[in-house]
Coordinates of C-alpha atoms and ligand atoms in Angstrom, one line a residue:
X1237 CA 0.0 0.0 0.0
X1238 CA 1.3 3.8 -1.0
X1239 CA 0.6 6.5 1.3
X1240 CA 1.3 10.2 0.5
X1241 CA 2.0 12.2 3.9
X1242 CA 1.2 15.9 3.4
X1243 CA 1.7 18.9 5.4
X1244 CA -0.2 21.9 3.9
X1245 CA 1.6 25.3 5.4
X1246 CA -0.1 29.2 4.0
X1247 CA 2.5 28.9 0.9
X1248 CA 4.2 26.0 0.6
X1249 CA 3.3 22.3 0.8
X1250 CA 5.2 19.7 1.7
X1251 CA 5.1 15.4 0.9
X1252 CA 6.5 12.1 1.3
X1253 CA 5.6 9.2 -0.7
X1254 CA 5.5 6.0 1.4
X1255 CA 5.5 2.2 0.8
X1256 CA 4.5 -0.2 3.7
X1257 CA 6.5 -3.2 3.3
X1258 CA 5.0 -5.9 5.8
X1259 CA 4.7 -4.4 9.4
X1260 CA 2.3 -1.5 10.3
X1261 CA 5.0 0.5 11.3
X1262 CA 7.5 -0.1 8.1
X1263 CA 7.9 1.7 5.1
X1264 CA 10.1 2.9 2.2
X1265 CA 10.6 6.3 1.4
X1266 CA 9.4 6.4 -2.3
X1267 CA 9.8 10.3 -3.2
X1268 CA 9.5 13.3 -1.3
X1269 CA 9.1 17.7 -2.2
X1270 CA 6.8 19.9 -2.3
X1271 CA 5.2 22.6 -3.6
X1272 CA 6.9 26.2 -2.7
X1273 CA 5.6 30.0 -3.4
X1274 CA 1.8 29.6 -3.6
X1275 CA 0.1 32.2 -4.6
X1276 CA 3.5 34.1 -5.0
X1277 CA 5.2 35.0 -7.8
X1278 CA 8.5 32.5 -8.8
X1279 CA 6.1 29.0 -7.2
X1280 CA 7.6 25.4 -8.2
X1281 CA 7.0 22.2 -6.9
X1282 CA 9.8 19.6 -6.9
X1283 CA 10.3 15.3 -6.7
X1284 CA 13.1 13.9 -5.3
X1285 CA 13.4 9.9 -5.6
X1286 CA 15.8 8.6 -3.1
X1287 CA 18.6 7.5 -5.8
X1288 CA 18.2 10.1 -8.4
X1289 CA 18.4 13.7 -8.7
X1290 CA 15.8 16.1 -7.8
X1291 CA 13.3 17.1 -10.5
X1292 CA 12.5 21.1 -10.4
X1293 CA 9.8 22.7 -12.1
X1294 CA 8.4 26.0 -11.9
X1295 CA 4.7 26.9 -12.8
X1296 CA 1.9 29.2 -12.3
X1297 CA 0.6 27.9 -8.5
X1298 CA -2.6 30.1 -7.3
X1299 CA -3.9 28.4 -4.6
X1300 CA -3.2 24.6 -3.2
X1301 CA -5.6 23.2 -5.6
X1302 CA -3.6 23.4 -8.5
X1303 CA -0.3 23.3 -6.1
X1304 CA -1.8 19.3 -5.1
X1305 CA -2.5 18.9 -9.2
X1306 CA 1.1 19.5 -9.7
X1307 CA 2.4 17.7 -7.2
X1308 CA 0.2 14.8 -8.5
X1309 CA 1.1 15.3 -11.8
X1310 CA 4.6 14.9 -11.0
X1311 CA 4.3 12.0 -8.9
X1312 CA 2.5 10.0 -12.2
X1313 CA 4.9 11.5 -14.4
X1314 CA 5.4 8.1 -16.8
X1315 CA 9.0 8.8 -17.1
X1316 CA 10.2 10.4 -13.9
X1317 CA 7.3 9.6 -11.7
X1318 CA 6.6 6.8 -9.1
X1319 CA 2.8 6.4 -9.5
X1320 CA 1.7 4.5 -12.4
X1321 CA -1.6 6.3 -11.7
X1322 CA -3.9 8.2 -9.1
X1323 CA -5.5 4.5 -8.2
X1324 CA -2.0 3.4 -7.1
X1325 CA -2.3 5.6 -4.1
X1326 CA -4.4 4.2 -0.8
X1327 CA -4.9 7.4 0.8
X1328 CA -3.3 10.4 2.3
X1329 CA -2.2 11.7 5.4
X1330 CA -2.5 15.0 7.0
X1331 CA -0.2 16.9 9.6
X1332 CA -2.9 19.0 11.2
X1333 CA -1.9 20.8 14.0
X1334 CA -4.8 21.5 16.5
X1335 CA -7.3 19.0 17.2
X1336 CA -8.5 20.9 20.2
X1337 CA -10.4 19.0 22.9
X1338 CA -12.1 17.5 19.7
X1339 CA -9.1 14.8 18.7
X1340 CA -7.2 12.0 20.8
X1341 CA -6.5 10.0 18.3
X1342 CA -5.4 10.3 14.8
X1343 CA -9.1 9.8 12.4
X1344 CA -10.8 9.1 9.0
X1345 CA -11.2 12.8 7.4
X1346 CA -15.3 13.3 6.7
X1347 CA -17.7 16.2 7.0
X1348 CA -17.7 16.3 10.7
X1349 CA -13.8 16.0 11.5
X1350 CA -13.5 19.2 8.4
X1351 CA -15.8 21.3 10.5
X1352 CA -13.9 20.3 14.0
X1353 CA -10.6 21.5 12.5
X1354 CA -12.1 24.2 11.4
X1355 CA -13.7 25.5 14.9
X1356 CA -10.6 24.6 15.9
X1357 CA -8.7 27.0 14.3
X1358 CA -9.4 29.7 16.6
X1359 CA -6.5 28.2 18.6
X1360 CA -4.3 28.0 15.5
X1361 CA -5.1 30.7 13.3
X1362 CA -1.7 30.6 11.7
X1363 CA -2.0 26.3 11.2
X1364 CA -5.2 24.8 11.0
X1365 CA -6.0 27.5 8.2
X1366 CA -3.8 25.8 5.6
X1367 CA -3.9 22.3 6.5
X1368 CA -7.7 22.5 5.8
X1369 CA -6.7 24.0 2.8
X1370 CA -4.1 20.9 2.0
X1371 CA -7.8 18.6 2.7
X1372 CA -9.7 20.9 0.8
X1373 CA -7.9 20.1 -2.3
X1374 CA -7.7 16.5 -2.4
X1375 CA -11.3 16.0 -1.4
X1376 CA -12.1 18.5 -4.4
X1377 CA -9.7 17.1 -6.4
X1378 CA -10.0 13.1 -5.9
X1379 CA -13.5 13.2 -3.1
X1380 CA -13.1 9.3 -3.3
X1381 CA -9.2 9.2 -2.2
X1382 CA -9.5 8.2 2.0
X1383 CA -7.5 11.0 4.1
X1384 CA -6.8 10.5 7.6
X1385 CA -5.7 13.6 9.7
X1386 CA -3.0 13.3 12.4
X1387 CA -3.2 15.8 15.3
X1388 CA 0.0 17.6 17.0
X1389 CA -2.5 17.9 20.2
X1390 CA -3.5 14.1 20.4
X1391 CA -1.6 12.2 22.0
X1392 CA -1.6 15.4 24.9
X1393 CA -5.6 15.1 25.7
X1394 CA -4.3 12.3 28.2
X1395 CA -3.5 15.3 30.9
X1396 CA -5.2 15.6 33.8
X1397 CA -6.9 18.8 34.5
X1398 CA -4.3 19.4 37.3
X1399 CA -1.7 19.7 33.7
X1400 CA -4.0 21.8 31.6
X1401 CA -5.3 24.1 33.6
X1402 CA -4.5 27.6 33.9
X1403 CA -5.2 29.7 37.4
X1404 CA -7.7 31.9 35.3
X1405 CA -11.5 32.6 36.3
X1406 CA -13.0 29.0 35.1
X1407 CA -15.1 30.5 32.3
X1408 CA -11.6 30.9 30.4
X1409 CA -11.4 27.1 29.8
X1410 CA -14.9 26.1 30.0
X1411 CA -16.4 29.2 27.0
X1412 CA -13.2 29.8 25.8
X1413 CA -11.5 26.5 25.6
X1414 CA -8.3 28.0 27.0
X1415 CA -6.0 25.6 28.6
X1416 CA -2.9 23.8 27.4
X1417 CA -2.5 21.6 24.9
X1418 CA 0.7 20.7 24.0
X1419 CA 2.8 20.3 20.5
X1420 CA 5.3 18.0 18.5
X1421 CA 2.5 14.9 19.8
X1422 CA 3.9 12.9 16.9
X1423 CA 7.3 13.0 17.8
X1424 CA 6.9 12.4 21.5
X1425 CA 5.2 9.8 21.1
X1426 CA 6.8 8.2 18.2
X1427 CA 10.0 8.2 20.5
X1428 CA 9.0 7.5 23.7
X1429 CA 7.3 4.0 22.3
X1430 CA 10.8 3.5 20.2
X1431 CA 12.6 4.0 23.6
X1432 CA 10.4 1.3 25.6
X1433 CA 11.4 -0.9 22.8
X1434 CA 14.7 -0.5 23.0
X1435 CA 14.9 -1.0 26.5
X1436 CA 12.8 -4.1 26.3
X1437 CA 10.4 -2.6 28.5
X1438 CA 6.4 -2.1 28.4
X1439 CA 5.6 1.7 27.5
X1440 CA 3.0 1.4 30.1
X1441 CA 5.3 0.5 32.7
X1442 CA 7.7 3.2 32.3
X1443 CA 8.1 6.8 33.1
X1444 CA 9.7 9.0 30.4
X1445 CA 10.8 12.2 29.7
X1446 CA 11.2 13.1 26.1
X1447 CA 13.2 15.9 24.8
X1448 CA 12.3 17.5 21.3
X1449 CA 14.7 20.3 20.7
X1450 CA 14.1 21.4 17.4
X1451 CA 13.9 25.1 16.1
X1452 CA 11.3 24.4 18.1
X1453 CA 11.1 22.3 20.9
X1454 CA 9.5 21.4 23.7
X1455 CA 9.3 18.1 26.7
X1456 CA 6.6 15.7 27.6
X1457 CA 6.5 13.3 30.8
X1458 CA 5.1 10.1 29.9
X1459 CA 4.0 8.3 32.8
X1460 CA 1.9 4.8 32.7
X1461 CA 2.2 4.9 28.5
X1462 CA 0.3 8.6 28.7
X1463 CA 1.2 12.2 28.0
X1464 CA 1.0 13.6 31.7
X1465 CA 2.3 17.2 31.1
X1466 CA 3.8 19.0 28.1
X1467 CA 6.0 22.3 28.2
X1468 CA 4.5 23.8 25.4
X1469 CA 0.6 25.2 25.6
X1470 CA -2.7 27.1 24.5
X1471 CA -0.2 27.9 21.5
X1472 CA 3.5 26.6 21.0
X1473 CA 5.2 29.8 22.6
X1474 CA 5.0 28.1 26.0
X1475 CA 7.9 26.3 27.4
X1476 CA 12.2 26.0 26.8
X1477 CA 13.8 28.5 25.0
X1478 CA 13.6 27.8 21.3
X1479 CA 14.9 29.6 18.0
X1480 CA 13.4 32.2 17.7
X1481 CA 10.5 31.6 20.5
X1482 CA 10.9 33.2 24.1
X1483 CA 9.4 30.3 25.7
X1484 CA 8.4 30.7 29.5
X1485 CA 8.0 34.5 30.2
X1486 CA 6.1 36.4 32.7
X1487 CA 2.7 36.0 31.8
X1488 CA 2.4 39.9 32.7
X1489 CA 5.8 40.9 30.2
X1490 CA 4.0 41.6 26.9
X1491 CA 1.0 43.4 28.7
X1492 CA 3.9 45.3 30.6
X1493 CA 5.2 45.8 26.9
X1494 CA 2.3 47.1 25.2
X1495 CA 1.8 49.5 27.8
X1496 CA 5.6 51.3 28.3
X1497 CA 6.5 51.1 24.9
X1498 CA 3.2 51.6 22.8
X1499 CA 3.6 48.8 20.9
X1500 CA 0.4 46.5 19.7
X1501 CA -0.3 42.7 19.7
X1502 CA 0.7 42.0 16.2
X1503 CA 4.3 43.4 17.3
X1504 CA 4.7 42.2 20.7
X1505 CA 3.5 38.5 19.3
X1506 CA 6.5 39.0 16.5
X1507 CA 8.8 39.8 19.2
X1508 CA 8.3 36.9 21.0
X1509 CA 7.9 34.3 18.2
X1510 CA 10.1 35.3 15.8
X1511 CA 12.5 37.7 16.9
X1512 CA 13.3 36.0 20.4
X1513 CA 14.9 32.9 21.2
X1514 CA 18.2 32.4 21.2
X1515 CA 18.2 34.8 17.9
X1516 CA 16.9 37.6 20.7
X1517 CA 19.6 36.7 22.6
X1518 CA 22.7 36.0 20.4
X1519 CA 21.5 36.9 16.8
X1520 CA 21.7 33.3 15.7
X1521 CA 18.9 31.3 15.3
X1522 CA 20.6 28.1 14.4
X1523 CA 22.1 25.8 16.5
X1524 CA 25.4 25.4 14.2
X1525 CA 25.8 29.2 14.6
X1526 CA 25.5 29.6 18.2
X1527 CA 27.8 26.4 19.0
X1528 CA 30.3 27.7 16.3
X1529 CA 29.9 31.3 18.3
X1530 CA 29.9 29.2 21.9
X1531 CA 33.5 27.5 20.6
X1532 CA 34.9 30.9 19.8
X1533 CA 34.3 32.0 23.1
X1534 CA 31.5 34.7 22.2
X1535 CA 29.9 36.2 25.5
X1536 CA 26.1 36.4 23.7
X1537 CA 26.2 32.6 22.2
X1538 CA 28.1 31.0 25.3
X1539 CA 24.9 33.3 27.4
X1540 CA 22.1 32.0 25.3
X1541 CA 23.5 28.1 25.2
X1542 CA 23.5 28.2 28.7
X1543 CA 19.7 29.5 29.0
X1544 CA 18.6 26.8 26.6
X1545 CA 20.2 23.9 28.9
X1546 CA 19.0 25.5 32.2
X1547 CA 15.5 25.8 30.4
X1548 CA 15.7 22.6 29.4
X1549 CA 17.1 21.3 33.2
X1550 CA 13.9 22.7 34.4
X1551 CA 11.3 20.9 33.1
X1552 CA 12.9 17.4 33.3
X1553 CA 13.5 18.4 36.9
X1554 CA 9.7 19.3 36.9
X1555 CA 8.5 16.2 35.5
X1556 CA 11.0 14.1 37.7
X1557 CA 9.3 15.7 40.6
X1558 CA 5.3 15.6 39.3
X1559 CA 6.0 11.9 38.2
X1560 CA 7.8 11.0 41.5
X1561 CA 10.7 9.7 39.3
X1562 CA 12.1 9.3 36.1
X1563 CA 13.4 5.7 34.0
X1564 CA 14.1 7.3 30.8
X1565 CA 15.4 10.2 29.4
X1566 CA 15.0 10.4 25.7
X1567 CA 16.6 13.2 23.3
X1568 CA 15.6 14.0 19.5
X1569 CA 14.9 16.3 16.6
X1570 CA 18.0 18.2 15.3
X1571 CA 19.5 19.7 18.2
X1572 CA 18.6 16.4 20.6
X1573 CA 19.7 13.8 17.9
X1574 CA 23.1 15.8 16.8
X1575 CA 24.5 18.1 19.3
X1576 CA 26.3 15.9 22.7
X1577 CA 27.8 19.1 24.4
X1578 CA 24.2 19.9 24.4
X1579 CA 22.9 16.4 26.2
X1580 CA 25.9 16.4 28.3
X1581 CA 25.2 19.9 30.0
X1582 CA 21.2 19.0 30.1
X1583 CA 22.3 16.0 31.8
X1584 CA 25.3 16.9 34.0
X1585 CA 22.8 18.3 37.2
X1586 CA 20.9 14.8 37.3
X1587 CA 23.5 12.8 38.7
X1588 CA 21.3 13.0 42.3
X1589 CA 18.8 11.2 39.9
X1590 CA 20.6 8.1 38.9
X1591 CA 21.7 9.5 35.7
X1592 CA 25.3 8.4 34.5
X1593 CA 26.4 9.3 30.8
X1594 CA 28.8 6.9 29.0
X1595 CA 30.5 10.1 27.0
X1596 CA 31.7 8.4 24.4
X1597 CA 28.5 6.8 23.4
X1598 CA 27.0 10.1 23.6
X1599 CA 29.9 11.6 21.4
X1600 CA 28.9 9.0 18.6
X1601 CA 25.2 9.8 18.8
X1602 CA 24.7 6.0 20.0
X1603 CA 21.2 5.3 20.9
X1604 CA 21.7 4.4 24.6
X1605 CA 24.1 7.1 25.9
X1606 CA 23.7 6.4 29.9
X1607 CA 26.3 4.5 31.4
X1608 CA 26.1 0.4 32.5
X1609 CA 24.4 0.7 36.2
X1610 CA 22.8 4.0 35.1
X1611 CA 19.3 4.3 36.9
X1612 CA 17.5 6.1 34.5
X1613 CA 18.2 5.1 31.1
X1614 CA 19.4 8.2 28.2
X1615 CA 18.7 7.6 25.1
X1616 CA 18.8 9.3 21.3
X1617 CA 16.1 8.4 19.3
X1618 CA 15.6 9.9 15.7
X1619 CA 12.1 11.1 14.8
X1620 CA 10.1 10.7 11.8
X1621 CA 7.1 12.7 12.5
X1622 CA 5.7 11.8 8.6
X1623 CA 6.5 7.7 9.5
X1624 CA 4.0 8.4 12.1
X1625 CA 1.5 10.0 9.9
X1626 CA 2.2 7.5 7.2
X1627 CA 1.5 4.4 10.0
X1628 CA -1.8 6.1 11.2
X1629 CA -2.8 6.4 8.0
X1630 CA -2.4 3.0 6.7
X1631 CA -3.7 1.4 9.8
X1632 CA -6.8 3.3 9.6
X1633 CA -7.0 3.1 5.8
X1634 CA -6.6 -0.7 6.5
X1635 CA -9.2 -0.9 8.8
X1636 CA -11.6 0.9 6.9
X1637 CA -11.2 -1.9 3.9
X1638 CA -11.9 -4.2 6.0
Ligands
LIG2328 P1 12.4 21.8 12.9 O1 11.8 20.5 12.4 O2 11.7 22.3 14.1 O3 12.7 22.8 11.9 P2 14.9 20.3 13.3 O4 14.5 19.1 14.1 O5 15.3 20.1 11.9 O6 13.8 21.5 13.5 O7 16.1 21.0 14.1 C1 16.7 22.1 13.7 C2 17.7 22.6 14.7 O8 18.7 21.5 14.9 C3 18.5 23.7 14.3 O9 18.8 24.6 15.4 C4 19.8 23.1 13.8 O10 20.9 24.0 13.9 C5 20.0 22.0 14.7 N1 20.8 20.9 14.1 C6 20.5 20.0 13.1 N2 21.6 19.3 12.8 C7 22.6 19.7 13.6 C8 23.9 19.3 13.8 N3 24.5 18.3 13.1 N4 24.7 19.9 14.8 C9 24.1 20.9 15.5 N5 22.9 21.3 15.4 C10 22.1 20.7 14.5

């Protein structure tokens, strides 16, 4: 069975083509791209088969309708395709970013689920917008083709209200649905489950802490094979320090803001989710540039490193403490899979904890990077947040054939 993974942004869209081959969770990467500029002048879309080169083309793209035609188009492309046709394809998965209260699991795409996503997007304005629009197109383009959506908030509804809630008058959460919901489900999840397996051990017996650090990033305590508590929020500002994302402020600061300097919302909100971060702090949004600053010895990257540890040394001391203990520790996403100075400073206050790094494990990258006799086990575990949409996908396409 083929499944095409799809994750709709406001002007670009990206895929990956997947084969299952046996297992639920196993598949080949058949082709991957995406469709870039739409609506904008200069908009291409691209194909990119594993062994061979990637195949460019630019076009007129007006809106994601004609962007998914393309992208289509160049998928059954008889010479540099990988479809032989449309009917080759078993369905199509969707990253969709808020599922609200609405979603706990990943679901088959009808009338109903559309018009959740779409209430929903009062608490993503900037998200749920254009993955509807990725849906939209497909349904209008192939209404027989099965689409499953795959929520970023799932896997999170598992909190108990002593997680979610926020010390607000009660009517904030119970009109205005305001509470937190958490991010980067698929990833969490995805490795937290990989890291049971790899220690042999149920995922409901365990007690986890995972650690996404991507531009952005944010932690999840896993306790009894369930999301307990999640840094991130109502929105993904919430949490460590990120790229260019404050994370954790005073919730007063950006009323304080708005009121000494006379700026508005629309500025305050850029200031803290695109111009803060460790580019606020240092000027570099990239991890490569701040640890290429942090080895030269510059003051503002060697500052802003060590706020994005002790940020991160927080919240696994906070979920330590609400889980009453910790077994694993589990790192990933570009920063957590590739950076060891990174896992070794996060890592180096938790000794109390039972947590002993083997260094040179964690200098290859190696998945277990605790020591022998470690109590709580450290792993690196590579995520594949569109493997995860692809398997939830294809189980629910397969159970709908049934
Ligand atoms: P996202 O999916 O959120 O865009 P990624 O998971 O791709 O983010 O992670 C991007 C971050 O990971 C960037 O800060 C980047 O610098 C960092 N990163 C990726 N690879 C490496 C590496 N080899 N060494 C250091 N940092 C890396």
């Amino acid at each position: 069975m083929k499944i095409l993974v799809i994750n709709s942004g406001s002007s670009s869209i990206k895929y990956k083509l997947y084969q299952s081959i046996g297992g639920d969770h196993d598949f080949n990467l058949l082709a991957q791209g995406g469709a870039d500029r739409i609506g904008i002048a200069g908009a291409s879309v691209d194909c990119k088969k594993p062994d061979s080169e990637k195949v460019h083309q630019y076009l007129e793209l007006p809106d994601h309708k004609t962007a998914i035609t393309a992208i289509f188009q160049m998928l059954t492309d008889p010479e540099k395709g990988v479809l032989k046709s449309l009917s080759d394809l078993a369905g199509v998965g969707h990253r969709v970013v808020h599922g609200g209260e609405d979603f706990t699991a990943s679901v088959l795409l009808n009338g109903d689920v559309v018009e959740s996503i779409r209430k929903n997007s009062v608490l993503a304005p900037l998200h749920n917008p254009p993955n509807l629009m990725g849906i939209q197109a497909v349904y209008e383009l192939y209404p027989d083709m099965p689409q499953v959506a795959v929520f970023d908030t799932a896997i999170h509804q598992t909190m108990p209200p002593k997680a979610y809630l926020y010390g607000l008058p009660k009517e904030q959460y119970t009109v205005h649905k305001i509470r937190r919901y958490g991010f980067h489900g698929t990833s969490h999840g995805y490795v937290a489950k990989a890291a049971a397996k790899e220690l042999k051990r149920p995922f409901e017996k365990l007690k986890i802490i995972t650690c996404h650090l991507g531009n952005g990033g944010s932690l999840t305590a896993f306790d009894g094979g369930k999301s307990v508590d999640t840094s991130m929020g109502l929105t993904p500002l919430a949490g460590i320090l990120m790229g260019t994302r404050s994370g954790d402020l005073d919730p007063y600061i950006p009323l304080h803001i708005m009121e000494t300097q006379g700026l508005g919302a629309e500025q305050v909100s850029a200031m803290m989710n695109k111009q803060g971060g460790l580019l606020g702090l240092c000027g570099k949004r990239d991890m490569r540039d701040v640890l290429e600053g942090y080895e030269k010895g510059y003051e503002g990257c060697i500052e802003a490193l060590e706020i994005f540890v002790y940020s991160i040394q927080k919240y696994i001391g906070a979920y330590a403490a609400v889980m009453n203990g910790v077994d694993a520790i589990v790192f990933t996403a570009g920063i957590g899979e590739n950076v060891p100075l990174i896992r070794e400073k996060v890592l180096e206050n938790f000794g109390y904890l039972g947590v002993k790094i083997n260094k040179r494990s964690n200098a290859a990258n190696k998945t277990l990077i605790s020591a022998k006799g470690s109590k709580v086990k450290v792993l690196v575990i590579h995520t594949d947040e569109e493997k995860v949409i692809a398997s939830d996908a294809f189980a629910i396409i397969k159970a709908k054939k049934k």
